[in-house]
Amino acid sequence: MAGRFEGKQALVLGVANKRSIAWAIARRLADEGAQVAFTYQGERIEKNVRDLAETVSSPLVTECDVRSDDDVARVFSEVAEAFGGGLDVLVHSVAFAAAEDLEGRFTDTPRDRFWLAVDISAYSLVACARAAEPLMEARGGGSIVTMTYLGGERAVPHYNVMGVAKATLDASVRYLAWDLGSKNIRVNAISAGPVRTLAARSIAGFTTMEELFEQRAPLHRQIDAEDCAAAGAYLLSEDARNVSGTTLYVDAGYHAMGM
Ligand code: NAD
């Protein structure tokens, strides 16, 4: 059977290293036939991303700080050039909050760091979706997936301002789905349980989160990046052609519980 992404062109934002959820999704897309372009943020992780991208014969690896409108515009013009003016798939797997805001009280979050978290973790999806729109339209449609977490719907101690950013992200998914649906562009989110990545390590008490998760989740086990990759591949493929504006929970059932 031919891969679900044969002939498809994808852009993946958010690979930092081999543990990144974005990398698991990218590898799955490439395994199933997609050509995958990558962005990285900052020189510090450039080599990691270039080395990983090479293993899937990526046609484009370029820098993008999603806080910069200029970066976003340049990246999508480079993507248009590399892919002959089209794009089928966009993976947005980017988030940031200052470490000090992921340990104390949410109440104490200062204004500038509140907006920083929302800018990088939520507005960036809007900016990227807008830039992707003409490229996806040129292909007759497309599919966008972002990564979210239950801390945007419920108060999770220590998740703090990142929870507020995820709530903004979740609402953005729904509004983008409405706007872009008429162009056959779908927008969905994956809500993942805890996965040990670089970003996760900055959350105070992450180990306690994992322990509680395993006790309370109906399936009593941890999830991993491969689970997110399987869900991402589904949402990004034609199998999900009538799925948009939704959140798919990849959390061993944890979200269904009341305690
Ligand atoms: P990760 O650290 O591997 O990925 C986070 C990425 O965000 C990095 O590649 C980093 O470079 C990028 N980033 C941060 N600031 C940026 C900026 N200004 N411009 C461009 N890129 C920037 O960690 P991850 O866990 O794979 O995180 C990916 C996504 O998954 C995030 O949205 C995260 O909130 C979400 N998520 C993670 C978990 C988990 O437990 N790991 C659970 C649910 C959701």
PDB file of C-alpha atoms and ligand atoms in Angstrom:
ATOM      1  CA  MET A   1       0.000   0.000   0.000  1.00  0.00           C
ATOM      2  CA  ALA A   2       1.341   3.475  -0.925  1.00  0.00           C
ATOM      3  CA  GLY A   3       2.094   5.774   2.027  1.00  0.00           C
ATOM      4  CA  ARG A   4      -0.627   8.239   2.989  1.00  0.00           C
ATOM      5  CA  PHE A   5       1.691  11.183   2.263  1.00  0.00           C
ATOM      6  CA  GLU A   6       3.109  10.156  -1.130  1.00  0.00           C
ATOM      7  CA  GLY A   7       3.531  13.365  -3.173  1.00  0.00           C
ATOM      8  CA  LYS A   8       2.691  15.580  -0.158  1.00  0.00           C
ATOM      9  CA  GLN A   9       4.775  18.515   0.997  1.00  0.00           C
ATOM     10  CA  ALA A  10       5.044  19.343   4.684  1.00  0.00           C
ATOM     11  CA  LEU A  11       6.535  22.023   6.897  1.00  0.00           C
ATOM     12  CA  VAL A  12       7.353  21.166  10.512  1.00  0.00           C
ATOM     13  CA  LEU A  13       8.050  23.814  13.166  1.00  0.00           C
ATOM     14  CA  GLY A  14       9.289  22.820  16.616  1.00  0.00           C
ATOM     15  CA  VAL A  15      12.041  20.236  16.303  1.00  0.00           C
ATOM     16  CA  ALA A  16      14.723  20.879  18.942  1.00  0.00           C
ATOM     17  CA  ASN A  17      16.183  17.380  19.226  1.00  0.00           C
ATOM     18  CA  LYS A  18      15.348  13.730  18.682  1.00  0.00           C
ATOM     19  CA  ARG A  19      12.965  13.720  21.664  1.00  0.00           C
ATOM     20  CA  SER A  20      10.792  16.527  20.243  1.00  0.00           C
ATOM     21  CA  ILE A  21       7.208  15.579  19.471  1.00  0.00           C
ATOM     22  CA  ALA A  22       7.633  17.478  16.179  1.00  0.00           C
ATOM     23  CA  TRP A  23      10.441  15.109  15.192  1.00  0.00           C
ATOM     24  CA  ALA A  24       8.327  12.006  15.806  1.00  0.00           C
ATOM     25  CA  ILE A  25       5.550  13.477  13.635  1.00  0.00           C
ATOM     26  CA  ALA A  26       8.016  14.572  10.915  1.00  0.00           C
ATOM     27  CA  ARG A  27       9.612  11.135  10.740  1.00  0.00           C
ATOM     28  CA  ARG A  28       6.211   9.501  10.427  1.00  0.00           C
ATOM     29  CA  LEU A  29       5.234  11.863   7.589  1.00  0.00           C
ATOM     30  CA  ALA A  30       8.514  11.128   5.800  1.00  0.00           C
ATOM     31  CA  ASP A  31       8.148   7.356   6.350  1.00  0.00           C
ATOM     32  CA  GLU A  32       4.750   7.582   4.679  1.00  0.00           C
ATOM     33  CA  GLY A  33       6.129   9.438   1.666  1.00  0.00           C
ATOM     34  CA  ALA A  34       6.077  13.184   2.452  1.00  0.00           C
ATOM     35  CA  GLN A  35       8.821  15.653   1.637  1.00  0.00           C
ATOM     36  CA  VAL A  36       9.432  17.504   4.898  1.00  0.00           C
ATOM     37  CA  ALA A  37      10.893  20.987   5.396  1.00  0.00           C
ATOM     38  CA  PHE A  38      11.983  22.084   8.874  1.00  0.00           C
ATOM     39  CA  THR A  39      12.511  25.237  10.867  1.00  0.00           C
ATOM     40  CA  TYR A  40      14.711  25.612  13.932  1.00  0.00           C
ATOM     41  CA  GLN A  41      14.975  28.377  16.490  1.00  0.00           C
ATOM     42  CA  GLY A  42      18.460  29.688  17.187  1.00  0.00           C
ATOM     43  CA  GLU A  43      21.981  28.598  16.350  1.00  0.00           C
ATOM     44  CA  ARG A  44      22.164  26.471  19.499  1.00  0.00           C
ATOM     45  CA  ILE A  45      19.919  23.772  18.014  1.00  0.00           C
ATOM     46  CA  GLU A  46      20.653  24.304  14.319  1.00  0.00           C
ATOM     47  CA  LYS A  47      23.061  21.383  14.039  1.00  0.00           C
ATOM     48  CA  ASN A  48      20.665  18.981  15.813  1.00  0.00           C
ATOM     49  CA  VAL A  49      17.887  19.877  13.417  1.00  0.00           C
ATOM     50  CA  ARG A  50      20.079  19.784  10.294  1.00  0.00           C
ATOM     51  CA  ASP A  51      21.417  16.339  11.262  1.00  0.00           C
ATOM     52  CA  LEU A  52      17.917  14.962  11.883  1.00  0.00           C
ATOM     53  CA  ALA A  53      16.526  16.574   8.707  1.00  0.00           C
ATOM     54  CA  GLU A  54      19.276  14.989   6.636  1.00  0.00           C
ATOM     55  CA  THR A  55      18.140  11.502   7.715  1.00  0.00           C
ATOM     56  CA  VAL A  56      14.802  12.139   5.958  1.00  0.00           C
ATOM     57  CA  SER A  57      16.393  13.896   2.935  1.00  0.00           C
ATOM     58  CA  SER A  58      14.734  17.202   3.757  1.00  0.00           C
ATOM     59  CA  PRO A  59      14.767  19.786   0.943  1.00  0.00           C
ATOM     60  CA  LEU A  60      14.773  22.790   3.326  1.00  0.00           C
ATOM     61  CA  VAL A  61      16.001  23.587   6.825  1.00  0.00           C
ATOM     62  CA  THR A  62      15.711  27.227   7.823  1.00  0.00           C
ATOM     63  CA  GLU A  63      15.689  29.431  10.906  1.00  0.00           C
ATOM     64  CA  CYS A  64      12.439  30.760  12.337  1.00  0.00           C
ATOM     65  CA  ASP A  65      11.764  32.651  15.514  1.00  0.00           C
ATOM     66  CA  VAL A  66       7.961  32.766  15.504  1.00  0.00           C
ATOM     67  CA  ARG A  67       7.995  36.106  17.379  1.00  0.00           C
ATOM     68  CA  SER A  68       9.245  37.734  14.166  1.00  0.00           C
ATOM     69  CA  ASP A  69       6.802  38.527  11.341  1.00  0.00           C
ATOM     70  CA  ASP A  70       9.816  38.881   9.025  1.00  0.00           C
ATOM     71  CA  ASP A  71      11.015  35.370   9.881  1.00  0.00           C
ATOM     72  CA  VAL A  72       7.570  33.879   9.273  1.00  0.00           C
ATOM     73  CA  ALA A  73       7.231  35.673   5.908  1.00  0.00           C
ATOM     74  CA  ARG A  74      10.734  34.594   4.802  1.00  0.00           C
ATOM     75  CA  VAL A  75      10.187  30.975   5.843  1.00  0.00           C
ATOM     76  CA  PHE A  76       6.970  30.637   3.863  1.00  0.00           C
ATOM     77  CA  SER A  77       8.541  32.222   0.791  1.00  0.00           C
ATOM     78  CA  GLU A  78      11.449  29.756   1.064  1.00  0.00           C
ATOM     79  CA  VAL A  79       8.910  26.937   1.424  1.00  0.00           C
ATOM     80  CA  ALA A  80       7.029  28.171  -1.667  1.00  0.00           C
ATOM     81  CA  GLU A  81      10.294  28.150  -3.602  1.00  0.00           C
ATOM     82  CA  ALA A  82      11.376  24.704  -2.383  1.00  0.00           C
ATOM     83  CA  PHE A  83       7.954  23.156  -3.002  1.00  0.00           C
ATOM     84  CA  GLY A  84       6.966  24.847  -6.287  1.00  0.00           C
ATOM     85  CA  GLY A  85       4.421  27.183  -4.728  1.00  0.00           C
ATOM     86  CA  GLY A  86       2.428  24.670  -2.688  1.00  0.00           C
ATOM     87  CA  LEU A  87       2.136  23.167   0.793  1.00  0.00           C
ATOM     88  CA  ASP A  88      -0.115  20.334   1.994  1.00  0.00           C
ATOM     89  CA  VAL A  89       0.764  19.900   5.646  1.00  0.00           C
ATOM     90  CA  LEU A  90       1.797  22.225   8.492  1.00  0.00           C
ATOM     91  CA  VAL A  91       2.888  20.953  11.902  1.00  0.00           C
ATOM     92  CA  HIS A  92       3.044  23.610  14.627  1.00  0.00           C
ATOM     93  CA  SER A  93       4.731  22.185  17.718  1.00  0.00           C
ATOM     94  CA  VAL A  94       6.077  25.307  19.376  1.00  0.00           C
ATOM     95  CA  ALA A  95       5.625  26.678  22.887  1.00  0.00           C
ATOM     96  CA  PHE A  96       7.539  28.759  25.394  1.00  0.00           C
ATOM     97  CA  ALA A  97       7.078  30.287  28.828  1.00  0.00           C
ATOM     98  CA  ALA A  98       9.786  31.637  31.119  1.00  0.00           C
ATOM     99  CA  ALA A  99      10.977  28.966  33.572  1.00  0.00           C
ATOM    100  CA  GLU A 100      10.180  31.169  36.589  1.00  0.00           C
ATOM    101  CA  ASP A 101       6.541  31.311  35.465  1.00  0.00           C
ATOM    102  CA  LEU A 102       6.261  27.514  35.514  1.00  0.00           C
ATOM    103  CA  GLU A 103       7.065  27.138  39.197  1.00  0.00           C
ATOM    104  CA  GLY A 104       5.538  29.881  41.377  1.00  0.00           C
ATOM    105  CA  ARG A 105       1.993  31.239  41.430  1.00  0.00           C
ATOM    106  CA  PHE A 106       0.142  32.062  38.203  1.00  0.00           C
ATOM    107  CA  THR A 107      -1.117  35.173  39.995  1.00  0.00           C
ATOM    108  CA  ASP A 108       2.405  36.608  39.967  1.00  0.00           C
ATOM    109  CA  THR A 109       2.964  36.380  36.192  1.00  0.00           C
ATOM    110  CA  PRO A 110       4.186  39.793  34.980  1.00  0.00           C
ATOM    111  CA  ARG A 111       2.556  41.404  31.931  1.00  0.00           C
ATOM    112  CA  ASP A 112       5.529  41.069  29.579  1.00  0.00           C
ATOM    113  CA  ARG A 113       6.045  37.357  30.240  1.00  0.00           C
ATOM    114  CA  PHE A 114       2.290  36.671  30.006  1.00  0.00           C
ATOM    115  CA  TRP A 115       2.257  38.088  26.479  1.00  0.00           C
ATOM    116  CA  LEU A 116       5.530  36.375  25.607  1.00  0.00           C
ATOM    117  CA  ALA A 117       3.995  32.955  26.377  1.00  0.00           C
ATOM    118  CA  VAL A 118       0.817  33.755  24.421  1.00  0.00           C
ATOM    119  CA  ASP A 119       2.789  35.225  21.507  1.00  0.00           C
ATOM    120  CA  ILE A 120       5.114  32.244  21.032  1.00  0.00           C
ATOM    121  CA  SER A 121       2.693  29.478  22.002  1.00  0.00           C
ATOM    122  CA  ALA A 122      -0.594  30.667  20.462  1.00  0.00           C
ATOM    123  CA  TYR A 123      -0.352  33.705  18.167  1.00  0.00           C
ATOM    124  CA  SER A 124       2.364  31.915  16.199  1.00  0.00           C
ATOM    125  CA  LEU A 125      -0.236  29.394  14.989  1.00  0.00           C
ATOM    126  CA  VAL A 126      -2.364  32.235  13.607  1.00  0.00           C
ATOM    127  CA  ALA A 127       0.631  33.856  11.876  1.00  0.00           C
ATOM    128  CA  CYS A 128       1.759  30.547  10.354  1.00  0.00           C
ATOM    129  CA  ALA A 129      -1.744  29.513   9.269  1.00  0.00           C
ATOM    130  CA  ARG A 130      -2.192  32.882   7.519  1.00  0.00           C
ATOM    131  CA  ALA A 131       1.138  32.488   5.722  1.00  0.00           C
ATOM    132  CA  ALA A 132       0.333  28.866   4.791  1.00  0.00           C
ATOM    133  CA  GLU A 133      -3.134  29.701   3.432  1.00  0.00           C
ATOM    134  CA  PRO A 134      -2.180  30.745  -0.146  1.00  0.00           C
ATOM    135  CA  LEU A 135       0.249  27.813  -0.489  1.00  0.00           C
ATOM    136  CA  MET A 136      -2.390  25.335   0.666  1.00  0.00           C
ATOM    137  CA  GLU A 137      -5.026  26.962  -1.513  1.00  0.00           C
ATOM    138  CA  ALA A 138      -2.706  26.425  -4.489  1.00  0.00           C
ATOM    139  CA  ARG A 139      -2.827  22.686  -3.702  1.00  0.00           C
ATOM    140  CA  GLY A 140      -6.627  22.603  -3.359  1.00  0.00           C
ATOM    141  CA  GLY A 141      -6.488  22.405   0.449  1.00  0.00           C
ATOM    142  CA  GLY A 142      -4.302  21.351   3.327  1.00  0.00           C
ATOM    143  CA  SER A 143      -4.113  20.251   6.920  1.00  0.00           C
ATOM    144  CA  ILE A 144      -2.654  21.936  10.005  1.00  0.00           C
ATOM    145  CA  VAL A 145      -1.962  20.322  13.378  1.00  0.00           C
ATOM    146  CA  THR A 146      -0.821  21.945  16.608  1.00  0.00           C
ATOM    147  CA  MET A 147       0.101  20.520  20.019  1.00  0.00           C
ATOM    148  CA  THR A 148      -1.900  21.409  23.114  1.00  0.00           C
ATOM    149  CA  TYR A 149      -2.370  20.224  26.690  1.00  0.00           C
ATOM    150  CA  LEU A 150      -5.250  19.759  29.178  1.00  0.00           C
ATOM    151  CA  GLY A 151      -3.753  22.592  31.269  1.00  0.00           C
ATOM    152  CA  GLY A 152      -5.566  24.959  28.861  1.00  0.00           C
ATOM    153  CA  GLU A 153      -8.940  23.603  30.011  1.00  0.00           C
ATOM    154  CA  ARG A 154      -8.305  22.804  33.697  1.00  0.00           C
ATOM    155  CA  ALA A 155      -5.971  24.354  36.253  1.00  0.00           C
ATOM    156  CA  VAL A 156      -2.853  22.190  36.476  1.00  0.00           C
ATOM    157  CA  PRO A 157      -0.501  23.362  39.268  1.00  0.00           C
ATOM    158  CA  HIS A 158       2.773  24.767  37.826  1.00  0.00           C
ATOM    159  CA  TYR A 159       1.485  24.862  34.232  1.00  0.00           C
ATOM    160  CA  ASN A 160       0.301  28.417  34.970  1.00  0.00           C
ATOM    161  CA  VAL A 161       0.664  30.916  32.117  1.00  0.00           C
ATOM    162  CA  MET A 162       1.276  28.099  29.668  1.00  0.00           C
ATOM    163  CA  GLY A 163      -2.265  26.909  30.435  1.00  0.00           C
ATOM    164  CA  VAL A 164      -3.598  30.340  29.521  1.00  0.00           C
ATOM    165  CA  ALA A 165      -1.561  30.246  26.311  1.00  0.00           C
ATOM    166  CA  LYS A 166      -2.953  26.774  25.490  1.00  0.00           C
ATOM    167  CA  ALA A 167      -6.531  28.027  26.047  1.00  0.00           C
ATOM    168  CA  THR A 168      -5.783  30.775  23.503  1.00  0.00           C
ATOM    169  CA  LEU A 169      -4.287  28.197  21.163  1.00  0.00           C
ATOM    170  CA  ASP A 170      -7.343  25.908  21.492  1.00  0.00           C
ATOM    171  CA  ALA A 171      -9.747  28.747  20.668  1.00  0.00           C
ATOM    172  CA  SER A 172      -7.512  29.811  17.766  1.00  0.00           C
ATOM    173  CA  VAL A 173      -7.786  26.289  16.321  1.00  0.00           C
ATOM    174  CA  ARG A 174     -11.578  26.622  16.207  1.00  0.00           C
ATOM    175  CA  TYR A 175     -11.602  30.093  14.639  1.00  0.00           C
ATOM    176  CA  LEU A 176      -8.935  29.148  12.095  1.00  0.00           C
ATOM    177  CA  ALA A 177     -10.906  25.997  11.239  1.00  0.00           C
ATOM    178  CA  TRP A 178     -13.936  28.166  10.470  1.00  0.00           C
ATOM    179  CA  ASP A 179     -12.026  30.740   8.405  1.00  0.00           C
ATOM    180  CA  LEU A 180      -9.970  28.282   6.400  1.00  0.00           C
ATOM    181  CA  GLY A 181     -12.539  25.509   5.988  1.00  0.00           C
ATOM    182  CA  SER A 182     -13.998  27.111   2.861  1.00  0.00           C
ATOM    183  CA  LYS A 183     -10.566  26.611   1.265  1.00  0.00           C
ATOM    184  CA  ASN A 184     -10.525  22.944   2.265  1.00  0.00           C
ATOM    185  CA  ILE A 185      -7.871  23.630   4.904  1.00  0.00           C
ATOM    186  CA  ARG A 186      -8.394  21.685   8.143  1.00  0.00           C
ATOM    187  CA  VAL A 187      -7.050  22.779  11.538  1.00  0.00           C
ATOM    188  CA  ASN A 188      -6.845  20.441  14.533  1.00  0.00           C
ATOM    189  CA  ALA A 189      -5.000  19.985  17.827  1.00  0.00           C
ATOM    190  CA  ILE A 190      -3.526  17.011  19.640  1.00  0.00           C
ATOM    191  CA  SER A 191      -3.781  17.188  23.427  1.00  0.00           C
ATOM    192  CA  ALA A 192      -0.925  15.041  24.689  1.00  0.00           C
ATOM    193  CA  GLY A 193      -0.250  13.562  28.099  1.00  0.00           C
ATOM    194  CA  PRO A 194       3.207  14.155  29.603  1.00  0.00           C
ATOM    195  CA  VAL A 195       6.158  13.294  27.330  1.00  0.00           C
ATOM    196  CA  ARG A 196       9.773  13.778  28.495  1.00  0.00           C
ATOM    197  CA  THR A 197      11.087  16.482  26.152  1.00  0.00           C
ATOM    198  CA  LEU A 198      13.198  19.619  26.488  1.00  0.00           C
ATOM    199  CA  ALA A 199      10.084  21.800  26.974  1.00  0.00           C
ATOM    200  CA  ALA A 200       8.601  19.411  29.551  1.00  0.00           C
ATOM    201  CA  ARG A 201      11.740  19.558  31.675  1.00  0.00           C
ATOM    202  CA  SER A 202      11.162  23.252  32.387  1.00  0.00           C
ATOM    203  CA  ILE A 203       7.842  22.502  34.148  1.00  0.00           C
ATOM    204  CA  ALA A 204       8.394  22.252  37.927  1.00  0.00           C
ATOM    205  CA  GLY A 205       7.088  18.951  39.318  1.00  0.00           C
ATOM    206  CA  PHE A 206       6.960  17.204  35.940  1.00  0.00           C
ATOM    207  CA  THR A 207       7.876  13.855  37.563  1.00  0.00           C
ATOM    208  CA  THR A 208       4.928  14.179  39.965  1.00  0.00           C
ATOM    209  CA  MET A 209       2.692  14.922  36.969  1.00  0.00           C
ATOM    210  CA  GLU A 210       3.863  11.711  35.323  1.00  0.00           C
ATOM    211  CA  GLU A 211       3.231   9.669  38.483  1.00  0.00           C
ATOM    212  CA  LEU A 212      -0.275  11.037  39.010  1.00  0.00           C
ATOM    213  CA  PHE A 213      -1.002  10.600  35.309  1.00  0.00           C
ATOM    214  CA  GLU A 214      -0.171   6.895  35.412  1.00  0.00           C
ATOM    215  CA  GLN A 215      -2.268   6.343  38.555  1.00  0.00           C
ATOM    216  CA  ARG A 216      -5.329   8.199  37.255  1.00  0.00           C
ATOM    217  CA  ALA A 217      -5.367   7.541  33.511  1.00  0.00           C
ATOM    218  CA  PRO A 218      -7.792   4.726  32.627  1.00  0.00           C
ATOM    219  CA  LEU A 219      -5.015   2.904  30.745  1.00  0.00           C
ATOM    220  CA  HIS A 220      -2.494   3.315  33.627  1.00  0.00           C
ATOM    221  CA  ARG A 221       0.474   3.926  31.367  1.00  0.00           C
ATOM    222  CA  GLN A 222       2.598   6.749  29.987  1.00  0.00           C
ATOM    223  CA  ILE A 223       2.268   7.947  26.426  1.00  0.00           C
ATOM    224  CA  ASP A 224       5.207   8.781  24.145  1.00  0.00           C
ATOM    225  CA  ALA A 225       6.046  10.901  21.125  1.00  0.00           C
ATOM    226  CA  GLU A 226       5.250   7.989  18.787  1.00  0.00           C
ATOM    227  CA  ASP A 227       1.643   8.062  20.026  1.00  0.00           C
ATOM    228  CA  CYS A 228       1.504  11.745  19.047  1.00  0.00           C
ATOM    229  CA  ALA A 229       3.035  10.881  15.669  1.00  0.00           C
ATOM    230  CA  ALA A 230       0.336   8.287  14.975  1.00  0.00           C
ATOM    231  CA  ALA A 231      -2.415  10.752  15.913  1.00  0.00           C
ATOM    232  CA  GLY A 232      -0.737  13.537  13.921  1.00  0.00           C
ATOM    233  CA  ALA A 233      -0.423  11.376  10.827  1.00  0.00           C
ATOM    234  CA  TYR A 234      -4.114  10.508  11.086  1.00  0.00           C
ATOM    235  CA  LEU A 235      -5.244  14.142  11.460  1.00  0.00           C
ATOM    236  CA  LEU A 236      -2.924  15.310   8.677  1.00  0.00           C
ATOM    237  CA  SER A 237      -3.970  12.591   6.246  1.00  0.00           C
ATOM    238  CA  GLU A 238      -6.981  12.137   3.990  1.00  0.00           C
ATOM    239  CA  ASP A 239      -8.301   9.645   6.571  1.00  0.00           C
ATOM    240  CA  ALA A 240      -9.373  12.724   8.572  1.00  0.00           C
ATOM    241  CA  ARG A 241     -10.732  14.653   5.560  1.00  0.00           C
ATOM    242  CA  ASN A 242     -13.927  15.543   7.446  1.00  0.00           C
ATOM    243  CA  VAL A 243     -12.289  16.304  10.792  1.00  0.00           C
ATOM    244  CA  SER A 244     -11.581  19.963  11.599  1.00  0.00           C
ATOM    245  CA  GLY A 245     -11.650  22.315  14.585  1.00  0.00           C
ATOM    246  CA  THR A 246     -11.210  19.468  17.035  1.00  0.00           C
ATOM    247  CA  THR A 247      -8.849  18.254  19.753  1.00  0.00           C
ATOM    248  CA  LEU A 248      -7.708  14.654  19.734  1.00  0.00           C
ATOM    249  CA  TYR A 249      -6.616  13.515  23.209  1.00  0.00           C
ATOM    250  CA  VAL A 250      -3.571  11.278  23.248  1.00  0.00           C
ATOM    251  CA  ASP A 251      -3.442  10.814  27.001  1.00  0.00           C
ATOM    252  CA  ALA A 252      -4.349   7.208  27.866  1.00  0.00           C
ATOM    253  CA  GLY A 253      -7.850   8.515  28.684  1.00  0.00           C
ATOM    254  CA  TYR A 254      -6.727  10.894  31.460  1.00  0.00           C
ATOM    255  CA  HIS A 255      -8.955  13.800  30.312  1.00  0.00           C
ATOM    256  CA  ALA A 256     -12.085  11.726  30.861  1.00  0.00           C
ATOM    257  CA  MET A 257     -11.512  11.474  34.612  1.00  0.00           C
ATOM    258  CA  GLY A 258     -12.968  13.663  37.366  1.00  0.00           C
ATOM    259  CA  MET A 259     -10.338  12.721  39.923  1.00  0.00           C
TER     260      MET A 259
HETATM  261  P1  NAD B   1      10.462  20.611  22.554  1.00  0.00           P
HETATM  262  O1  NAD B   1      11.249  21.438  23.516  1.00  0.00           O
HETATM  263  O2  NAD B   1      11.153  19.512  21.877  1.00  0.00           O
HETATM  264  O3  NAD B   1       9.734  21.539  21.485  1.00  0.00           O
HETATM  265  C1  NAD B   1       9.376  22.880  21.727  1.00  0.00           C
HETATM  266  C2  NAD B   1       9.830  23.656  20.510  1.00  0.00           C
HETATM  267  O4  NAD B   1       9.409  25.024  20.586  1.00  0.00           O
HETATM  268  C3  NAD B   1      11.376  23.695  20.368  1.00  0.00           C
HETATM  269  O5  NAD B   1      11.740  23.159  19.125  1.00  0.00           O
HETATM  270  C4  NAD B   1      11.713  25.163  20.442  1.00  0.00           C
HETATM  271  O6  NAD B   1      12.805  25.510  19.632  1.00  0.00           O
HETATM  272  C5  NAD B   1      10.410  25.772  19.926  1.00  0.00           C
HETATM  273  N1  NAD B   1      10.322  27.196  20.228  1.00  0.00           N
HETATM  274  C6  NAD B   1      10.314  27.804  21.447  1.00  0.00           C
HETATM  275  N2  NAD B   1      10.303  29.146  21.287  1.00  0.00           N
HETATM  276  C7  NAD B   1      10.292  29.383  19.928  1.00  0.00           C
HETATM  277  C8  NAD B   1      10.297  30.560  19.122  1.00  0.00           C
HETATM  278  N3  NAD B   1      10.292  31.788  19.661  1.00  0.00           N
HETATM  279  N4  NAD B   1      10.285  30.404  17.773  1.00  0.00           N
HETATM  280  C9  NAD B   1      10.271  29.188  17.205  1.00  0.00           C
HETATM  281  N5  NAD B   1      10.286  28.045  17.907  1.00  0.00           N
HETATM  282  C10 NAD B   1      10.308  28.150  19.261  1.00  0.00           C
HETATM  283  O7  NAD B   1       9.237  20.057  23.434  1.00  0.00           O
HETATM  284  P2  NAD B   1       7.888  19.287  23.011  1.00  0.00           P
HETATM  285  O8  NAD B   1       7.377  18.695  24.293  1.00  0.00           O
HETATM  286  O9  NAD B   1       8.115  18.419  21.835  1.00  0.00           O
HETATM  287  O10 NAD B   1       6.904  20.486  22.665  1.00  0.00           O
HETATM  288  C11 NAD B   1       6.199  20.578  21.453  1.00  0.00           C
HETATM  289  C12 NAD B   1       4.765  21.010  21.709  1.00  0.00           C
HETATM  290  O11 NAD B   1       4.066  19.979  22.394  1.00  0.00           O
HETATM  291  C13 NAD B   1       4.611  22.270  22.561  1.00  0.00           C
HETATM  292  O12 NAD B   1       3.548  23.053  22.048  1.00  0.00           O
HETATM  293  C14 NAD B   1       4.220  21.696  23.903  1.00  0.00           C
HETATM  294  O13 NAD B   1       3.515  22.610  24.716  1.00  0.00           O
HETATM  295  C15 NAD B   1       3.335  20.553  23.443  1.00  0.00           C
HETATM  296  N6  NAD B   1       3.035  19.542  24.460  1.00  0.00           N
HETATM  297  C16 NAD B   1       4.049  18.884  25.071  1.00  0.00           C
HETATM  298  C17 NAD B   1       3.752  17.944  26.047  1.00  0.00           C
HETATM  299  C18 NAD B   1       4.852  17.218  26.776  1.00  0.00           C
HETATM  300  O14 NAD B   1       4.587  16.618  27.814  1.00  0.00           O
HETATM  301  N7  NAD B   1       6.085  17.217  26.274  1.00  0.00           N
HETATM  302  C19 NAD B   1       2.418  17.662  26.378  1.00  0.00           C
HETATM  303  C20 NAD B   1       1.399  18.352  25.713  1.00  0.00           C
HETATM  304  C21 NAD B   1       1.723  19.292  24.755  1.00  0.00           C
END
